[in-house]
């Protein structure tokens, strides 16, 4: 079976796409299907539609990586009922369309708990790029985790509009740090580099996501909200080859092996680590319900608005 795996942005992004790529590569190595990678597509719905229209006639199925696919993928799936489609981090299903969701919000909630326990200023930050459903859910979960640990902690939260431009993310991170944030939670791809530079210069901790950033840069990252997007990709490809399109969204969370977790660095105090574990246990037991929306204030630094 010929399957295209479709990425918005570059695959080697040290983040979400890189995790998804690992799953696609393992599926190819295991001989599940003939895998073609499609990457470098801008986050623009017209460009996404145009590229999908080029790719789909050449394959038997397509796996779209990211919530950016929730609009265009159902459209093209409806036009090609003889082919199979899937969205990883998707929210749409159909007769020939499946969605798989690695619950980044679970580890984002734990990141919020940790940030609240680590903060000395009483202010923490959140920074993401595109306003897609997974990122919005992750932001809502992080804010909820902070409030769960200490409702007095203030959260500066913003979407800077890019997952790949490090100059933009550095300005945003610097602005949040200038606003008093001493722990930043970032949900970014290649643009994370800008936030890392800002945290290093400002000597504040950062909590990463998707990959193990503690192992990559322990001087900046005190923790990382792991999300095994690769597992969602492998499952999507396996189901597609088997001719199976689950009617319900397939979720991977804290209760699904090691799909989601919060990796702690050695600098995390024992009391903070215990608070994170207590929150994780409560989530697994269903004693905590994570909200998936946030309607509070947004942080928009004046300098960034002026730069467009």
JSON list of C-alpha atoms in Angstrom, two decimals, residues 1 29 45 72 80 89 94 101 108 114 140 148 150 161 181 199 205 213 216 223 238 282 284 297:
[
{"chain": "A", "resi": 1, "resn": "UNK", "atom": "CA", "xyz": [0.00, 0.00, 0.00]},
{"chain": "A", "resi": 29, "resn": "UNK", "atom": "CA", "xyz": [11.39, -0.10, 8.20]},
{"chain": "A", "resi": 45, "resn": "UNK", "atom": "CA", "xyz": [-5.13, 26.31, 3.89]},
{"chain": "A", "resi": 72, "resn": "UNK", "atom": "CA", "xyz": [-8.67, 20.28, 4.27]},
{"chain": "A", "resi": 80, "resn": "UNK", "atom": "CA", "xyz": [-11.80, 10.31, -2.85]},
{"chain": "A", "resi": 89, "resn": "UNK", "atom": "CA", "xyz": [-3.83, 15.10, 16.33]},
{"chain": "A", "resi": 94, "resn": "UNK", "atom": "CA", "xyz": [-15.66, 9.74, 8.40]},
{"chain": "A", "resi": 101, "resn": "UNK", "atom": "CA", "xyz": [-4.91, 12.12, 19.27]},
{"chain": "A", "resi": 108, "resn": "UNK", "atom": "CA", "xyz": [0.87, 20.01, 29.53]},
{"chain": "A", "resi": 114, "resn": "UNK", "atom": "CA", "xyz": [5.55, 21.87, 37.91]},
{"chain": "A", "resi": 140, "resn": "UNK", "atom": "CA", "xyz": [-5.80, 25.32, 28.38]},
{"chain": "A", "resi": 148, "resn": "UNK", "atom": "CA", "xyz": [-4.47, 23.31, 40.31]},
{"chain": "A", "resi": 150, "resn": "UNK", "atom": "CA", "xyz": [-1.48, 27.42, 43.02]},
{"chain": "A", "resi": 161, "resn": "UNK", "atom": "CA", "xyz": [1.75, 32.81, 14.85]},
{"chain": "A", "resi": 181, "resn": "UNK", "atom": "CA", "xyz": [7.83, 34.98, 33.99]},
{"chain": "A", "resi": 199, "resn": "UNK", "atom": "CA", "xyz": [15.70, 31.66, 28.44]},
{"chain": "A", "resi": 205, "resn": "UNK", "atom": "CA", "xyz": [13.84, 27.66, 33.18]},
{"chain": "A", "resi": 213, "resn": "UNK", "atom": "CA", "xyz": [14.50, 18.40, 25.90]},
{"chain": "A", "resi": 216, "resn": "UNK", "atom": "CA", "xyz": [19.14, 17.77, 24.81]},
{"chain": "A", "resi": 223, "resn": "UNK", "atom": "CA", "xyz": [11.48, 19.33, 32.29]},
{"chain": "A", "resi": 238, "resn": "UNK", "atom": "CA", "xyz": [-1.24, 0.14, 10.71]},
{"chain": "A", "resi": 282, "resn": "UNK", "atom": "CA", "xyz": [-5.19, 11.81, 40.01]},
{"chain": "A", "resi": 284, "resn": "UNK", "atom": "CA", "xyz": [-5.06, 8.48, 35.66]},
{"chain": "A", "resi": 297, "resn": "UNK", "atom": "CA", "xyz": [-6.37, 37.17, 28.87]}
]
